[in-house]
Amino acid sequence: MKKYSFLIIFFLANAFLFAQENNRHTLHSQILTEPRPYLVHLPASYANDLFYINKKYPVLILLDGDRLFPLVTGMVQQMSSGGTEQIPEMIIVGVPNTDRNRDMLPRYTTENNLNDNGGAPLFLQFLEKELMPEIEKNYRANNCRILVGHSHAGVFAANSFINKSIFNGYLSIDPNLRLDEEIILNKSKVAFNDSKKYVSNIYIAQANNPFNERAALNGATKNFQDYLKEKKLEGLRFKFEYFPNEDHFSIPTIALYNGLRFIFDGYKFPLNEIMDTDIFSINNHYNTLKNRFGGELSPPGKLLNQAGLFLLRSEDQIERAIKILELNRTYYPASPIPYNSLGDAYRAKEDNETAIGNYKKALALHPSNEHARVALEEMRNN
């Protein structure tokens, strides 16, 4: 059955990629001295969304992009959609392979040179100095950057984490950390020897298979985990998970979900807590979260707007609703929707002057704003 399931996934993946032809691009790399294809998937709200006007988005770089692109784009879209918003919407960049072993492994041996370090350092330079600048030039990207890799690409993600690359979140899915006599662990001991602080996030998932099971429980993976625990680097968040019911090929789905939940833990402030917590705590919560990613991660504005309107319309907590909606306006000043909501809140408070000011601002930002137009007309007639 697993064989047929794998074939179905394979054909679906290829069908999806065929449909995504318009999102394929090629960048000629001076570093790698070859053309490198890549795919781009934009968030649903990237264009024509009145709430997230001119919003900048995190970038997820997906290694093995030719194989995992459908899974990752679908997963991120589901987890970041309205009402869910467990994680932020992201620009997803899939990077297909040309020579996978050469580019992914920290030590790559050839027939002619058994000590060859291979192309992993060069490939990381390509991601940092060519691909990311290209994405940031052409798309509204912030400085929250996530790197995702499976198998050999998972080793690359762990190696990039050790090299303190430009990424601030890493998902390393079923990597072989026993590789080359635990080269990842040994390199980390050199990289972090004198370090006391490292602001980063890494999630490593291990499947139950003959190669990695012992490593996950009492071998290479555990050794790496124990080392990071012992170092106690300030600012570092890491998590290891072992999945006894998953194999090397089934683990990406659950690891991707759990890993993204870990990386962005706290992004979805529980709705009941939003409505019960003081406004300063909410603001501090999101400031702390943004600092984990360099200060450019926007909170889930639609969720905050829903919470404010729920307090206004269902709970009759006008003052508390206003505080949440005012906070949300500071996060999204270019959007007419927070001003619409504030107009409704101040109108309910019978502060007509402030309500009119907010409706006018909403109309100025979006001249065809029917909600603000009708509200202003009703207030003039009354």
Coordinates of C-alpha atoms in Angstrom, one line a residue:
M1 CA 0.0 0.0 0.0
K2 CA 2.8 2.4 0.9
K3 CA 4.3 1.8 -2.6
Y4 CA 1.1 2.9 -4.3
S5 CA 0.7 5.8 -1.9
F6 CA 4.1 7.0 -2.8
L7 CA 3.4 6.7 -6.6
I8 CA 0.1 8.8 -6.1
I9 CA 2.1 11.5 -4.2
F10 CA 4.7 11.4 -7.0
F11 CA 2.2 12.0 -9.8
L12 CA 0.3 14.6 -7.8
A13 CA 3.5 16.5 -7.1
N14 CA 4.4 16.5 -10.8
A15 CA 0.9 17.6 -11.8
F16 CA 1.2 20.5 -9.3
L17 CA 4.6 21.5 -10.5
F18 CA 3.3 21.5 -14.1
A19 CA 0.5 23.9 -13.0
Q20 CA 3.1 26.1 -11.4
E21 CA 5.2 26.6 -14.5
N22 CA 4.6 30.4 -14.4
N23 CA 6.2 30.5 -11.0
R24 CA 9.4 28.9 -12.2
H25 CA 12.5 31.1 -12.5
T26 CA 16.1 30.7 -13.2
L27 CA 19.0 32.5 -11.6
H28 CA 22.5 32.2 -13.1
S29 CA 24.8 31.7 -10.2
Q30 CA 28.2 33.3 -10.3
I31 CA 29.1 31.4 -7.1
L32 CA 28.1 28.0 -8.4
T33 CA 28.9 28.8 -12.0
E34 CA 25.7 27.3 -13.3
P35 CA 22.0 28.3 -13.8
R36 CA 19.8 27.4 -10.8
P37 CA 16.1 27.0 -11.2
Y38 CA 13.7 28.0 -8.3
L39 CA 10.0 28.1 -7.7
V40 CA 8.1 30.9 -5.9
H41 CA 4.7 30.5 -4.2
L42 CA 3.2 33.8 -2.9
P43 CA 0.8 34.0 0.1
A44 CA -3.0 34.3 -0.6
S45 CA -3.0 37.8 0.8
Y46 CA 0.0 39.0 -1.2
A47 CA -2.1 40.9 -3.8
N48 CA -5.5 42.5 -3.4
D49 CA -5.9 42.0 0.3
L50 CA -7.3 45.2 2.0
F51 CA -6.0 44.2 5.4
Y52 CA -2.4 43.4 4.5
I53 CA -1.6 46.3 2.2
N54 CA 2.2 46.5 1.5
K55 CA 2.8 43.8 4.1
K56 CA 6.2 42.1 4.1
Y57 CA 6.4 38.4 4.6
P58 CA 8.8 35.8 6.0
V59 CA 10.6 33.7 3.4
L60 CA 10.8 29.9 3.6
I61 CA 13.6 28.4 1.5
L62 CA 12.7 24.8 0.7
L63 CA 15.5 22.5 -0.3
D64 CA 14.6 19.5 -2.5
G65 CA 12.1 22.1 -3.9
D66 CA 11.2 19.9 -6.9
R67 CA 9.9 17.2 -4.6
L68 CA 8.4 18.8 -1.5
F69 CA 6.9 22.0 -3.0
P70 CA 3.3 20.8 -3.1
L71 CA 3.4 19.5 0.4
V72 CA 5.0 22.6 1.9
T73 CA 2.9 25.2 0.0
G74 CA -0.3 23.4 1.0
M75 CA 0.7 22.9 4.6
V76 CA 1.7 26.6 5.0
Q77 CA -1.4 27.8 3.3
Q78 CA -3.6 25.7 5.6
M79 CA -1.7 26.7 8.8
S80 CA -1.7 30.4 8.0
S81 CA -5.2 30.8 6.6
G82 CA -7.8 33.1 8.2
G83 CA -9.2 31.8 11.5
T84 CA -6.3 29.4 11.8
E85 CA -3.2 31.6 11.7
Q86 CA -1.0 29.2 13.7
I87 CA 1.9 30.6 11.7
P88 CA 2.4 33.6 9.5
E89 CA 1.8 33.5 5.7
M90 CA 5.1 33.1 3.9
I91 CA 6.8 33.5 0.5
I92 CA 7.9 29.9 -0.3
V93 CA 10.9 29.4 -2.5
G94 CA 11.6 25.9 -3.7
V95 CA 15.1 25.1 -4.8
P96 CA 15.4 22.0 -7.0
N97 CA 18.6 20.0 -7.1
T98 CA 21.3 19.7 -9.7
D99 CA 23.9 17.7 -7.8
R100 CA 22.3 16.9 -4.5
N101 CA 25.2 15.1 -2.7
R102 CA 27.7 17.8 -3.8
D103 CA 25.5 20.7 -2.6
M104 CA 24.0 19.2 0.6
L105 CA 26.7 17.3 2.4
P106 CA 29.2 19.0 4.6
R107 CA 31.9 16.7 3.4
Y108 CA 31.7 15.3 -0.1
T109 CA 34.2 12.8 -1.3
T110 CA 35.0 12.0 -4.9
E111 CA 37.1 9.3 -6.6
N112 CA 39.9 11.8 -7.2
N113 CA 39.8 13.6 -3.9
L114 CA 38.7 11.8 -0.7
N115 CA 39.2 15.0 1.3
D116 CA 37.1 17.3 -0.9
N117 CA 34.8 19.5 1.1
G118 CA 32.4 19.6 -1.8
G119 CA 29.9 22.4 -2.6
A120 CA 27.9 22.8 0.6
P121 CA 29.8 26.0 1.7
L122 CA 29.4 27.3 -1.9
F123 CA 25.7 26.4 -2.0
L124 CA 25.1 28.2 1.3
Q125 CA 26.8 31.2 -0.2
F126 CA 24.5 30.9 -3.2
L127 CA 21.5 31.0 -0.9
E128 CA 22.7 33.9 1.2
K129 CA 24.4 36.1 -1.4
E130 CA 22.5 35.4 -4.6
L131 CA 19.1 33.8 -4.1
M132 CA 17.9 35.7 -1.0
P133 CA 18.9 39.1 -2.4
E134 CA 17.1 38.1 -5.7
I135 CA 13.9 37.3 -3.7
E136 CA 14.1 40.4 -1.6
K137 CA 14.6 42.6 -4.7
N138 CA 11.5 41.2 -6.4
Y139 CA 9.1 40.4 -3.5
R140 CA 8.0 42.0 -0.3
A141 CA 10.1 40.0 2.1
N142 CA 11.0 40.7 5.7
N143 CA 14.1 39.4 7.5
C144 CA 12.4 36.4 9.0
R145 CA 14.0 33.5 7.0
I146 CA 13.3 29.8 7.4
L147 CA 15.4 26.9 5.9
V148 CA 13.7 23.5 5.5
G149 CA 15.5 20.3 4.4
H150 CA 14.8 16.6 4.5
S151 CA 17.4 13.7 4.5
H152 CA 20.7 15.0 3.0
A153 CA 19.0 18.5 2.8
G154 CA 18.3 18.1 6.5
V155 CA 22.0 17.6 7.1
F156 CA 22.5 20.8 5.1
A157 CA 20.0 22.7 7.3
A158 CA 21.7 21.5 10.5
N159 CA 25.1 22.4 9.0
S160 CA 23.8 25.9 8.1
F161 CA 22.5 26.3 11.6
I162 CA 26.0 25.6 13.0
N163 CA 27.5 28.0 10.5
K164 CA 25.3 30.8 11.9
S165 CA 23.8 31.6 8.4
I166 CA 21.3 34.4 7.6
F167 CA 18.4 32.1 8.5
N168 CA 16.8 32.4 11.9
G169 CA 14.7 29.2 11.8
Y170 CA 15.8 25.7 10.7
L171 CA 13.8 22.5 10.1
S172 CA 16.1 19.5 9.7
I173 CA 13.9 16.5 8.9
D174 CA 15.4 13.0 9.4
P175 CA 19.0 13.9 8.8
N176 CA 21.7 11.3 9.2
L177 CA 23.7 12.9 12.0
R178 CA 26.0 9.9 12.2
L179 CA 27.4 11.0 8.9
D180 CA 31.3 11.2 8.8
E181 CA 31.7 10.3 12.4
E182 CA 29.2 12.8 13.6
I183 CA 30.6 15.7 11.7
I184 CA 27.7 18.0 12.7
L185 CA 28.3 17.5 16.4
N186 CA 32.1 17.9 16.0
K187 CA 31.7 21.1 13.9
S188 CA 29.2 22.5 16.5
K189 CA 31.7 22.1 19.3
V190 CA 34.2 24.2 17.3
A191 CA 31.5 26.8 16.2
F192 CA 30.0 27.3 19.7
N193 CA 33.2 26.7 21.8
D194 CA 33.4 30.3 22.9
S195 CA 29.8 31.3 22.3
K196 CA 27.4 32.2 25.1
K197 CA 24.5 33.5 22.9
Y198 CA 23.0 32.5 19.6
V199 CA 19.6 33.8 18.7
S200 CA 18.1 31.1 16.5
N201 CA 15.5 28.3 16.3
I202 CA 16.1 24.8 15.2
Y203 CA 13.8 21.8 15.0
I204 CA 15.1 18.3 14.2
A205 CA 12.8 15.3 13.5
Q206 CA 14.0 11.7 13.4
A207 CA 12.1 8.8 11.9
N208 CA 12.1 5.1 12.9
N209 CA 14.4 3.5 10.3
P210 CA 17.4 1.2 10.6
F211 CA 19.9 4.0 10.1
N212 CA 18.6 6.6 12.5
E213 CA 16.6 4.9 15.2
R214 CA 19.5 4.1 17.5
A215 CA 21.0 7.5 16.7
A216 CA 17.7 9.2 17.8
L217 CA 17.5 7.3 21.0
N218 CA 21.0 7.0 22.2
G219 CA 23.4 7.9 19.4
A220 CA 24.3 10.8 17.2
T221 CA 21.0 12.7 17.4
K222 CA 21.0 12.4 21.2
N223 CA 24.6 13.4 21.4
F224 CA 23.9 16.6 19.4
Q225 CA 20.8 17.3 21.6
D226 CA 22.8 16.8 24.8
Y227 CA 25.5 19.1 23.6
L228 CA 23.1 21.9 22.8
K229 CA 21.4 21.4 26.2
E230 CA 24.8 21.5 27.9
K231 CA 25.8 24.7 26.1
K232 CA 22.7 26.6 27.2
L233 CA 23.2 29.3 24.6
E234 CA 21.2 32.4 25.3
G235 CA 18.5 33.0 22.7
L236 CA 18.7 29.5 21.2
R237 CA 15.4 27.5 21.0
F238 CA 15.7 23.9 19.8
K239 CA 13.5 20.8 19.8
F240 CA 14.2 17.2 18.9
E241 CA 11.3 14.8 18.1
Y242 CA 11.5 11.1 17.4
F243 CA 8.6 9.5 15.5
P244 CA 8.5 5.7 16.0
N245 CA 5.5 5.3 13.7
E246 CA 7.1 7.1 10.7
D247 CA 9.8 6.1 8.3
H248 CA 12.2 8.2 6.2
F249 CA 9.6 8.8 3.5
S250 CA 6.5 9.4 5.6
I251 CA 8.0 11.8 8.2
P252 CA 8.1 15.1 6.2
T253 CA 4.4 15.8 6.6
I254 CA 4.2 15.5 10.4
A255 CA 7.7 17.0 10.9
L256 CA 6.8 20.0 8.8
Y257 CA 3.6 20.6 10.8
N258 CA 5.3 20.2 14.2
G259 CA 8.4 22.0 13.2
L260 CA 6.6 25.1 11.9
R261 CA 4.4 25.1 15.1
F262 CA 7.6 25.1 17.1
I263 CA 9.4 27.8 15.1
F264 CA 6.5 30.1 15.3
D265 CA 5.2 29.1 18.8
G266 CA 3.2 32.0 20.2
Y267 CA 2.3 33.5 16.9
K268 CA -1.4 32.6 17.4
F269 CA -2.1 34.2 20.8
P270 CA -5.0 32.1 22.2
L271 CA -8.3 33.9 21.5
N272 CA -9.6 33.6 25.1
E273 CA -6.3 35.0 26.4
I274 CA -6.4 37.9 23.9
M275 CA -9.7 38.9 25.4
D276 CA -8.6 38.4 29.0
T277 CA -5.1 39.7 28.9
D278 CA -4.2 43.4 29.4
I279 CA -3.2 45.2 26.2
F280 CA 0.4 45.8 27.3
S281 CA 0.9 42.1 27.8
I282 CA -0.4 41.4 24.3
N283 CA 2.0 44.1 22.8
N284 CA 4.9 42.7 24.8
H285 CA 4.1 39.2 23.7
Y286 CA 4.4 40.1 20.0
N287 CA 7.4 42.3 20.5
T288 CA 9.2 39.3 22.1
L289 CA 8.1 37.1 19.2
K290 CA 9.3 39.7 16.6
N291 CA 12.7 39.9 18.4
R292 CA 13.2 36.2 17.8
F293 CA 13.1 36.9 14.1
G294 CA 14.9 40.2 13.8
G295 CA 12.0 42.5 14.6
E296 CA 10.0 42.4 11.3
L297 CA 7.4 39.7 12.0
S298 CA 3.9 41.2 11.9
P299 CA 1.3 39.8 14.3
P300 CA -1.9 38.2 13.0
G301 CA -3.9 41.4 12.4
K302 CA -7.1 39.7 11.2
L303 CA -7.2 37.6 14.4
L304 CA -6.8 40.7 16.6
N305 CA -9.5 42.5 14.6
Q306 CA -11.9 39.5 15.1
A307 CA -11.1 39.6 18.9
G308 CA -11.8 43.3 19.1
L309 CA -15.1 43.0 17.2
F310 CA -16.2 40.0 19.3
L311 CA -15.7 42.0 22.5
L312 CA -17.6 44.9 20.9
R313 CA -20.6 43.1 19.5
S314 CA -21.0 40.0 21.6
E315 CA -19.5 40.9 25.0
D316 CA -20.4 44.6 25.1
Q317 CA -16.8 45.4 26.3
I318 CA -16.4 48.6 24.4
E319 CA -13.3 50.0 26.2
R320 CA -11.4 46.7 25.9
A321 CA -12.4 46.3 22.3
I322 CA -11.1 49.8 21.5
K323 CA -7.7 49.1 23.2
I324 CA -7.2 46.0 21.1
L325 CA -8.3 47.7 17.9
E326 CA -6.1 50.7 18.6
L327 CA -3.2 48.4 19.1
N328 CA -4.0 46.6 15.8
R329 CA -4.1 50.0 14.0
T330 CA -0.5 50.6 15.0
Y331 CA 0.5 47.3 13.5
Y332 CA -1.4 47.9 10.2
P333 CA -1.6 51.7 9.7
A334 CA -2.0 51.3 5.9
S335 CA -5.1 49.1 6.1
P336 CA -8.6 50.7 6.1
I337 CA -10.1 47.8 8.1
P338 CA -8.8 48.6 11.6
Y339 CA -10.1 52.2 11.0
N340 CA -13.5 50.7 10.1
S341 CA -13.5 48.6 13.2
L342 CA -12.5 51.6 15.4
G343 CA -15.2 53.7 13.8
D344 CA -17.7 51.0 14.9
A345 CA -16.3 50.9 18.4
Y346 CA -16.3 54.7 19.0
R347 CA -19.7 54.9 17.5
A348 CA -20.9 52.3 20.0
K349 CA -19.3 54.4 22.7
E350 CA -21.2 57.4 21.3
D351 CA -18.0 59.3 20.7
N352 CA -19.1 60.4 17.2
E353 CA -16.3 62.8 16.6
T354 CA -13.6 60.1 16.9
A355 CA -15.8 57.6 15.0
I356 CA -16.1 60.0 12.1
G357 CA -12.4 60.6 12.1
N358 CA -11.7 56.9 11.8
Y359 CA -14.3 56.3 9.1
K360 CA -12.9 59.2 7.1
K361 CA -9.4 57.7 7.4
A362 CA -10.7 54.4 6.3
L363 CA -12.3 56.0 3.3
A364 CA -9.2 58.0 2.5
L365 CA -7.2 54.7 2.4
H366 CA -9.8 52.9 0.3
P367 CA -12.1 55.4 -1.5
S368 CA -14.6 52.6 -2.5
N369 CA -14.9 51.6 1.2
E370 CA -18.7 50.9 1.4
H371 CA -18.7 50.2 5.1
A372 CA -17.2 53.6 6.0
R373 CA -19.3 55.5 3.4
V374 CA -22.6 54.0 4.7
A375 CA -21.6 54.6 8.4
L376 CA -20.8 58.3 7.7
E377 CA -24.0 58.8 5.8
E378 CA -26.0 57.3 8.6
M379 CA -24.3 59.5 11.2
R380 CA -25.0 62.6 9.1
N381 CA -28.6 61.7 8.7
N382 CA -29.0 61.2 12.5

